[in-house]
Every structure is written in structure tokens, then in C-alpha cells.
PDB file of C-alpha atoms in Angstrom:
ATOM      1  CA  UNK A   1      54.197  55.587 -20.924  1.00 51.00           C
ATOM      2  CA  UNK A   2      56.871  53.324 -20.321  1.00 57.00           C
ATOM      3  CA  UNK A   3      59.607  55.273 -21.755  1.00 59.00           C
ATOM      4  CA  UNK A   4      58.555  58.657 -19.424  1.00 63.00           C
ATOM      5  CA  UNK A   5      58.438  56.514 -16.094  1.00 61.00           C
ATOM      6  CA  UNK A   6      62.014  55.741 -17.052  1.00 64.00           C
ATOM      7  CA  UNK A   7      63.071  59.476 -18.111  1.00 57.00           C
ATOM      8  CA  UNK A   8      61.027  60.296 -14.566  1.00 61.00           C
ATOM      9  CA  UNK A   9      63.542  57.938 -12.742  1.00 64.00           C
ATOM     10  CA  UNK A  10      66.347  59.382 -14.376  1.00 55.00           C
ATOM     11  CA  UNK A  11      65.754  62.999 -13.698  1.00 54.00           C
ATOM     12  CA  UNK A  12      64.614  61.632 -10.330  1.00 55.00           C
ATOM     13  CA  UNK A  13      68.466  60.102 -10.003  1.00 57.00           C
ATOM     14  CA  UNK A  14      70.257  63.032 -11.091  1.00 57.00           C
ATOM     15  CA  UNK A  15      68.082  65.590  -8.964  1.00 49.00           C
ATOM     16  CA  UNK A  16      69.212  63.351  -5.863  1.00 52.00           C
ATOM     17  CA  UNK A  17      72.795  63.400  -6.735  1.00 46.00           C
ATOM     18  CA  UNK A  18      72.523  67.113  -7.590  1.00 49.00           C
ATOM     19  CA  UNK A  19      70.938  67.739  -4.100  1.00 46.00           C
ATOM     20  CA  UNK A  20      73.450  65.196  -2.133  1.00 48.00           C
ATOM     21  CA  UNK A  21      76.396  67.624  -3.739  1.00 43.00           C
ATOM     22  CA  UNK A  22      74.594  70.356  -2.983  1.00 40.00           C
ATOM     23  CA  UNK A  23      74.320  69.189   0.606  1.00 41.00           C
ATOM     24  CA  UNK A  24      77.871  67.569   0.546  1.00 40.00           C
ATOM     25  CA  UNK A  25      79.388  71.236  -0.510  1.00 42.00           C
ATOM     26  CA  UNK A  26      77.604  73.335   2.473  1.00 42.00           C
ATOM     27  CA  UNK A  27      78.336  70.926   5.157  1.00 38.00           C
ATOM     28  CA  UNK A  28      81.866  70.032   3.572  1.00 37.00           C
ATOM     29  CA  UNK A  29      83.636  72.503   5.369  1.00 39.00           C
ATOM     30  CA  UNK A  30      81.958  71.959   8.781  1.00 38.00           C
ATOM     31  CA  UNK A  31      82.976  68.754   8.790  1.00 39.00           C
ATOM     32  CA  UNK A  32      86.612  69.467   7.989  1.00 39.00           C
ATOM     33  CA  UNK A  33      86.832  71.705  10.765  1.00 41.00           C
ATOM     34  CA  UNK A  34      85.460  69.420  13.471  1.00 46.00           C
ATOM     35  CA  UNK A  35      87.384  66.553  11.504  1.00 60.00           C
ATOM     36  CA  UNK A  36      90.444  68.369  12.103  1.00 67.00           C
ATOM     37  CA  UNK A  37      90.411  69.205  15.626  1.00 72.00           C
ATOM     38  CA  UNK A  38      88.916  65.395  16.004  1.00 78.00           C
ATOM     39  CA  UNK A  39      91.544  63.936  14.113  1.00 77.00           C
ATOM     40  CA  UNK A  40      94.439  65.361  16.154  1.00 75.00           C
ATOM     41  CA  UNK A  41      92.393  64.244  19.198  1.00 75.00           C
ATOM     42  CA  UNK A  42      92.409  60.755  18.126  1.00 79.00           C
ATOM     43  CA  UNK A  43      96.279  60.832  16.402  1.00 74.00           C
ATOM     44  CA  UNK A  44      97.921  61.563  19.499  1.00 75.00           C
ATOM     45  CA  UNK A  45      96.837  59.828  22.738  1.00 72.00           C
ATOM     46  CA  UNK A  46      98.134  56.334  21.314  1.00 79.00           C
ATOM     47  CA  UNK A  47     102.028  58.104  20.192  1.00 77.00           C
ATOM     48  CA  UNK A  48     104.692  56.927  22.602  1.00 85.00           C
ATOM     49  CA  UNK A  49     106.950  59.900  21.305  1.00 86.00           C
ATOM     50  CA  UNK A  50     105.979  62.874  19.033  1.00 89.00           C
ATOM     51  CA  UNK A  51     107.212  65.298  17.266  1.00 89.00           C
ATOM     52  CA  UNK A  52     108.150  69.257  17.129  1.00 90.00           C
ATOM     53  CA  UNK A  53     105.069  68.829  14.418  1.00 88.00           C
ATOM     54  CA  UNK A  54     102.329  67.689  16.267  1.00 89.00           C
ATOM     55  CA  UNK A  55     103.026  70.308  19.595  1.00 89.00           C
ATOM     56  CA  UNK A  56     102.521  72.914  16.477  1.00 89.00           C
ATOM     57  CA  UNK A  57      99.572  71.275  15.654  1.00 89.00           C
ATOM     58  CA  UNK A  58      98.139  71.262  18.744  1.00 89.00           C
ATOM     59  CA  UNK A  59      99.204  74.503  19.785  1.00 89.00           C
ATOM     60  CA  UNK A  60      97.606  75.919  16.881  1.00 89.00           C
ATOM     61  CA  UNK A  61      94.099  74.286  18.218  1.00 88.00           C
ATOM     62  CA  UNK A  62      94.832  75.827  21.396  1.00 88.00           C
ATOM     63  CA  UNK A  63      94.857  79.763  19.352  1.00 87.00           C
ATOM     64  CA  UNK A  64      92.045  78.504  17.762  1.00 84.00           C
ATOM     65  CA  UNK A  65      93.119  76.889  14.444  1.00 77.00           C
ATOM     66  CA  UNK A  66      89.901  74.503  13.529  1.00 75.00           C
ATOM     67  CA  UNK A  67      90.025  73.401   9.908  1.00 75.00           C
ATOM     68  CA  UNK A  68      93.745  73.075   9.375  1.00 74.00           C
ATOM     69  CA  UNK A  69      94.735  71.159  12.622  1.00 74.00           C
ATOM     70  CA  UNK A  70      96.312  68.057  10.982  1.00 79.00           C
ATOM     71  CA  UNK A  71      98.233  70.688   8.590  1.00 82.00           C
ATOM     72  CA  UNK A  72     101.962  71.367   9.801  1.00 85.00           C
ATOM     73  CA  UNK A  73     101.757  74.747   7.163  1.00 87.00           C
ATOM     74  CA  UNK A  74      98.897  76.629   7.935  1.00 86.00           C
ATOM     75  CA  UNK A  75      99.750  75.891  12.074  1.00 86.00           C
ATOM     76  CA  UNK A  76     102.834  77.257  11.614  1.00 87.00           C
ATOM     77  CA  UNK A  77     101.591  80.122   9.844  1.00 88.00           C
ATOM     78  CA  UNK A  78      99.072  80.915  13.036  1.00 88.00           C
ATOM     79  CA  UNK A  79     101.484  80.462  15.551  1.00 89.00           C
ATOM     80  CA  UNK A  80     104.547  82.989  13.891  1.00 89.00           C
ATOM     81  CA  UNK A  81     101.373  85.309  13.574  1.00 90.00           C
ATOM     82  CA  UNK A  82     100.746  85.245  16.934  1.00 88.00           C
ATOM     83  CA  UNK A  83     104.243  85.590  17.960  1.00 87.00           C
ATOM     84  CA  UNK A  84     103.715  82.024  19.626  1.00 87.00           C
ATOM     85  CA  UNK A  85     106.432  80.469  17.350  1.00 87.00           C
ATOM     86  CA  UNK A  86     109.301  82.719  16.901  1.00 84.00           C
ATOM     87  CA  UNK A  87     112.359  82.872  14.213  1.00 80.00           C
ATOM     88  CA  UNK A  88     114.577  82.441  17.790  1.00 79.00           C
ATOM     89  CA  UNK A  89     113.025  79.270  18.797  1.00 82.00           C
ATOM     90  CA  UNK A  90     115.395  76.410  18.036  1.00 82.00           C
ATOM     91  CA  UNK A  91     112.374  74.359  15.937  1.00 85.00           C
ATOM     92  CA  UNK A  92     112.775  71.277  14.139  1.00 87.00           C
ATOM     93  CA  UNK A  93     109.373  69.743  12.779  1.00 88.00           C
ATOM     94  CA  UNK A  94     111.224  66.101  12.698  1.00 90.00           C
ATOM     95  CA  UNK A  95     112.990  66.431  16.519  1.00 91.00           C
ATOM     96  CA  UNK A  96     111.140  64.502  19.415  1.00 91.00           C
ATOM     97  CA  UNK A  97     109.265  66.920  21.239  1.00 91.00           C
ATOM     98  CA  UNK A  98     110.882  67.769  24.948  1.00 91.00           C
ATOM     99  CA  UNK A  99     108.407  69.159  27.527  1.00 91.00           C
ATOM    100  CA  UNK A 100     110.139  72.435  28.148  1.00 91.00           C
ATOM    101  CA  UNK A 101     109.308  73.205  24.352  1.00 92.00           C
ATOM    102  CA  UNK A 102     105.422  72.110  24.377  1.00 92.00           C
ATOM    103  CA  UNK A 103     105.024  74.284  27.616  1.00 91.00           C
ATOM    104  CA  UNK A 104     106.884  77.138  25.698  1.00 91.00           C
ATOM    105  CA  UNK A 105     104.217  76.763  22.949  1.00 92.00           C
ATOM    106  CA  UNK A 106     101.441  76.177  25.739  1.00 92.00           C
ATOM    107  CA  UNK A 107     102.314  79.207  27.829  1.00 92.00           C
ATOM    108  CA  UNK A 108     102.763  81.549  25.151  1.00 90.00           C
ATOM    109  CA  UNK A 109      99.158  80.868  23.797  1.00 90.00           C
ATOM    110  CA  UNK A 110      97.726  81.098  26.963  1.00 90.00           C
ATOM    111  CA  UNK A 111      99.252  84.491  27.031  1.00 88.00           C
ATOM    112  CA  UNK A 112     101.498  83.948  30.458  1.00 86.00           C
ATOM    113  CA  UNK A 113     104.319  86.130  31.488  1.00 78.00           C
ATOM    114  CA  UNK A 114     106.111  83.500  33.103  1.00 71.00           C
ATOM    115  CA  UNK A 115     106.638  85.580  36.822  1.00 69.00           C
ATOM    116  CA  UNK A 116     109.319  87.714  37.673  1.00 68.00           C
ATOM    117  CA  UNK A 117     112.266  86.345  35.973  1.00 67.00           C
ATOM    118  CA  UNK A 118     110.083  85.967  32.401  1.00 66.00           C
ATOM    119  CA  UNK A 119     108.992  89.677  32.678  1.00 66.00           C
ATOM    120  CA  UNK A 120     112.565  90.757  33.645  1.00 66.00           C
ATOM    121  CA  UNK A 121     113.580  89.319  30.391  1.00 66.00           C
ATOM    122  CA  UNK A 122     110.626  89.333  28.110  1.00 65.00           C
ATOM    123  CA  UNK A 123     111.388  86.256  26.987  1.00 75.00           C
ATOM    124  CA  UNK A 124     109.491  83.498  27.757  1.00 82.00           C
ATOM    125  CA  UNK A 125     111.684  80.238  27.020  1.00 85.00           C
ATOM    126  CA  UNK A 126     111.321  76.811  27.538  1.00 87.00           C
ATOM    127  CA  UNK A 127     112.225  76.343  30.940  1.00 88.00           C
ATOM    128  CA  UNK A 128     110.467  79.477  32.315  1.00 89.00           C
ATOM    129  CA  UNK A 129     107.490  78.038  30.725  1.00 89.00           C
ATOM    130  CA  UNK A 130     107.403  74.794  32.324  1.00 91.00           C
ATOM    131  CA  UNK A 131     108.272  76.322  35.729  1.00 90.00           C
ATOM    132  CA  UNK A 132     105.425  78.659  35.127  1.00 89.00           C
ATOM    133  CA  UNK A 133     103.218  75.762  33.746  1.00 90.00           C
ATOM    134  CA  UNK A 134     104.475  73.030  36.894  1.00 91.00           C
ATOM    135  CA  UNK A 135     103.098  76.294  39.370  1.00 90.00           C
ATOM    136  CA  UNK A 136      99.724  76.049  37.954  1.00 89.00           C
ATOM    137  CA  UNK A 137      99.932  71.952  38.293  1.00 89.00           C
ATOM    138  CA  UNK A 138      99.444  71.816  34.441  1.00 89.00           C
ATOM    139  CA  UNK A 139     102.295  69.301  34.431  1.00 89.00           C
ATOM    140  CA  UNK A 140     103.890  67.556  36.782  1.00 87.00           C
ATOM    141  CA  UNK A 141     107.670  68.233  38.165  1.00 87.00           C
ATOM    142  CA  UNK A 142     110.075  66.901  36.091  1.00 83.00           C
ATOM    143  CA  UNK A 143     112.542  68.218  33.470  1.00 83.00           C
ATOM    144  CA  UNK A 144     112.122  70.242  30.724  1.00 84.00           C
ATOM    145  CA  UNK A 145     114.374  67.970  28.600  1.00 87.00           C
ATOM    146  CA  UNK A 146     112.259  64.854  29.523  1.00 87.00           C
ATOM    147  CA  UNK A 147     110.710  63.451  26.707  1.00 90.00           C
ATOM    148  CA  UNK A 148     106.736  63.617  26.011  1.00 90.00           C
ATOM    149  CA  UNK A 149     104.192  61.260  24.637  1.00 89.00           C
ATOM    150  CA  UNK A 150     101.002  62.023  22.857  1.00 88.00           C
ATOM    151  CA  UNK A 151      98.937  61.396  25.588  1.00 88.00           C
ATOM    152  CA  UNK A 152     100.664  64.385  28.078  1.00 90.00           C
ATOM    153  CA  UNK A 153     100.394  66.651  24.786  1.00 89.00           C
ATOM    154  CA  UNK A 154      96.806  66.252  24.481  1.00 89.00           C
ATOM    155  CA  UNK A 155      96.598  66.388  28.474  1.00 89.00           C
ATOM    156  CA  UNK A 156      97.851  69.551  28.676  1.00 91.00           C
ATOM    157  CA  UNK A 157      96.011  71.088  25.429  1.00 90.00           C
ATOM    158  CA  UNK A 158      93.060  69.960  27.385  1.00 90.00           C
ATOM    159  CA  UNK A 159      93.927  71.543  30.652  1.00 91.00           C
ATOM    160  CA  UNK A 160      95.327  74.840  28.798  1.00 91.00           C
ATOM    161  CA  UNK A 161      91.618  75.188  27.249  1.00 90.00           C
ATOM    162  CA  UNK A 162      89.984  74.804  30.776  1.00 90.00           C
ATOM    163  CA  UNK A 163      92.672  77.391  31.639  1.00 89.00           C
ATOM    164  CA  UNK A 164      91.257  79.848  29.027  1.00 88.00           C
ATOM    165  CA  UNK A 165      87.968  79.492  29.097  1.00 88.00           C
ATOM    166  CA  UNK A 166      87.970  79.476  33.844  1.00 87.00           C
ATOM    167  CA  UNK A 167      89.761  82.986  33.412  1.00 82.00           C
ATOM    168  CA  UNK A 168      87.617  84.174  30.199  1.00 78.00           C
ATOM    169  CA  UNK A 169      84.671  83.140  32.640  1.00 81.00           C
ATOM    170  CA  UNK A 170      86.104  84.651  35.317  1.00 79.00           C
ATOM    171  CA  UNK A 171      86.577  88.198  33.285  1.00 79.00           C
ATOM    172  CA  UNK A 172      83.196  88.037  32.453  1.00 82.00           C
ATOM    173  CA  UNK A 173      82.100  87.913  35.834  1.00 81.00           C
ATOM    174  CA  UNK A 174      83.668  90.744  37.290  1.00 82.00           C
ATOM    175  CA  UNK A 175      82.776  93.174  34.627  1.00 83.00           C
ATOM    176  CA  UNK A 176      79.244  91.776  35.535  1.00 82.00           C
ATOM    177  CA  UNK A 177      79.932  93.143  39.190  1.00 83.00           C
ATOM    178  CA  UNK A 178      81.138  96.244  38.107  1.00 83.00           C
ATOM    179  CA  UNK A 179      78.398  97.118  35.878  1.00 85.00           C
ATOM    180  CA  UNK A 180      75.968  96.168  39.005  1.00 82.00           C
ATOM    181  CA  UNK A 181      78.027  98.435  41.418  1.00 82.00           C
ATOM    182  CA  UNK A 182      78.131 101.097  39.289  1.00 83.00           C
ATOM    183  CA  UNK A 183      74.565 100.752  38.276  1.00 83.00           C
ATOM    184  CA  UNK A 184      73.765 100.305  42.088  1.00 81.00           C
ATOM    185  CA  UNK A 185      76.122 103.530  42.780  1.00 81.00           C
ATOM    186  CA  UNK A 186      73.989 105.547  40.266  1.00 76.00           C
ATOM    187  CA  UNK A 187      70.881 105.039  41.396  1.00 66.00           C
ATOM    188  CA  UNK A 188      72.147 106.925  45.076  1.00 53.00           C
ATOM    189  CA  UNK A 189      72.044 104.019  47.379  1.00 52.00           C
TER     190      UNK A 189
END
């Protein structure tokens, strides 16, 4: 009797840690994604100066890059697909990070034109950026070549997501109109 309480509390043992992995291996990948994001949340605000890297990084979150935020690769890899991070774009991944290049990254994801002057062109470079970005008092009015700490970065990742989800909000609601005055219209009122 003794010896099959024993074998009990072994199979008992190994069907927990069998379950626990089980568990571990669903929710594994969750938790890397919010890790991620979370992670570059808390890397950044304390940074004095950061990099070309971490603007990537960030930028990436911003074109919605979850699981792979605190990866310089794979960020890279969303932002040339998007045409966010082009082969023109003087990068370094080791040079201090100006402003004029974070709101190049910043505008570009939020899909800005950059006015007159970035349409005329079709290029929407660092300074046009930040112009456009200091209009919409997303950053304040300085240079582009001033340096910027971790703490701005994650300021203005913040304020670009309001950005995007305000006018995604905003879409919504006038194609909500329309379908009510063109149901409205169809009815013969």
C-alpha cells in the first residue's frame, strides 16, 4: 500500500509538471508579446540619450510590431516593409538619435504627407517631418538636430498612437453617418 501511495505521488508530480508546460507553452507567446511592448515601455523613459536602435524599436510598436519589440532585426524588417525605413535614410543603429529622424520614423507610420512642400517632393525627410509633427503639437519647437532622450521617444510613440486610433475613430464615425443618411435617403424622407 505504501509503495502505490508513493507511485500515486509520483505520477501526481509529473502530471503537474506536464500540465504547468502545457500551460507555460500556450500562454508563452502571449506573454512575449505583451513582454515586448512592456519591456520597451520600461527601457526607455529612464535613457538620457538613445539610439538610431531603439526609435526602430519603437517605431516598429507604433506599425504594430508586438512580440519582437526589444529585437533591432525583426523591427527593421517591418519598417523597410512598410516603406517606413528606407535604403535612402542615412541610418546608423549605434548613432544618438536626433529628433528630426524619430519624427521621420513617427510621421511616416502615421502615414502623413508632410503638407505642401512633402507632397511636392514625395519625400518625406527629417525636417519636413518634424515641421509636420511640431504643427500637430506632437513635439515641441526646437531643432531637428537636437538631441532626444528616452522619455520624449516614448512621449511621442504615445501621442502618435492617440493620433491613430482619434482619426481611426473618427473614420468610423463618418461612415456611420453616411450609412444613416443614405439609409434615411432611401426610405423617401
Amino acid at each position: 500500500m505504501y509503495a502505490s501511495k508513493r507511485a500515486d505521488e509520483a505520477y501526481m508530480r509529473i502530471f503537474g509538471l506536464t500540465m504547468s508546460c502545457l500551460a507555460l507553452a500556450i500562454l508563452m507567446p502571449v506573454a512575449a508579446q505583451a513582454a515586448g511592448v512592456q519591456a520597451l515601455m520600461r527601457y526607455l523613459p529612464p535613457r538620457e540619450t538613445v539610439t538610431e536602435a531603439e526609435a526602430v524599436k519603437a517605431a516598429a510598436v507604433l506599425v504594430g510590431e508586438r512580440q519582437n519589440a526589444m529585437d533591432l532585426a525583426p523591427c527593421e524588417a517591418r519598417l523597410r516593409e512598410a516603406k517606413i525605413l528606407t535604403v535612402n535614410d542615412s541610418y546608423d543603429p549605434t548613432r544618438t538619435l536626433r529628433k528630426g529622424f524619430a519624427s521621420m520614423l513617427f510621421a511616416r507610420g502615421m502615414g502623413l504627407r508632410g503638407g505642401w512642400a512633402g507632397r511636392l517632393s514625395g519625400k518625406l525627410g527629417p525636417r519636413l517631418a518634424y515641421k509636420e509633427l511640431e504643427f500637430m503639437n506632437m513635439v515641441p519647437p526646437m531643432g531637428t538636430q537636437d538631441l532626444m532622450t528616452g522619455a520624449e521617444l516614448l512621449a511621442l510613440l504615445r501621442l502618435a498612437q492617440d493620433h491613430l486610433r482619434s482619426e481611426a475613430a473618427e473614420k468610423q464615425s463618418i461612415r456611420d453617418y453616411r450609412t444613416k443618411e443614405t439609409a434615411r435617403r432611401g426610405n423617401g424622407r
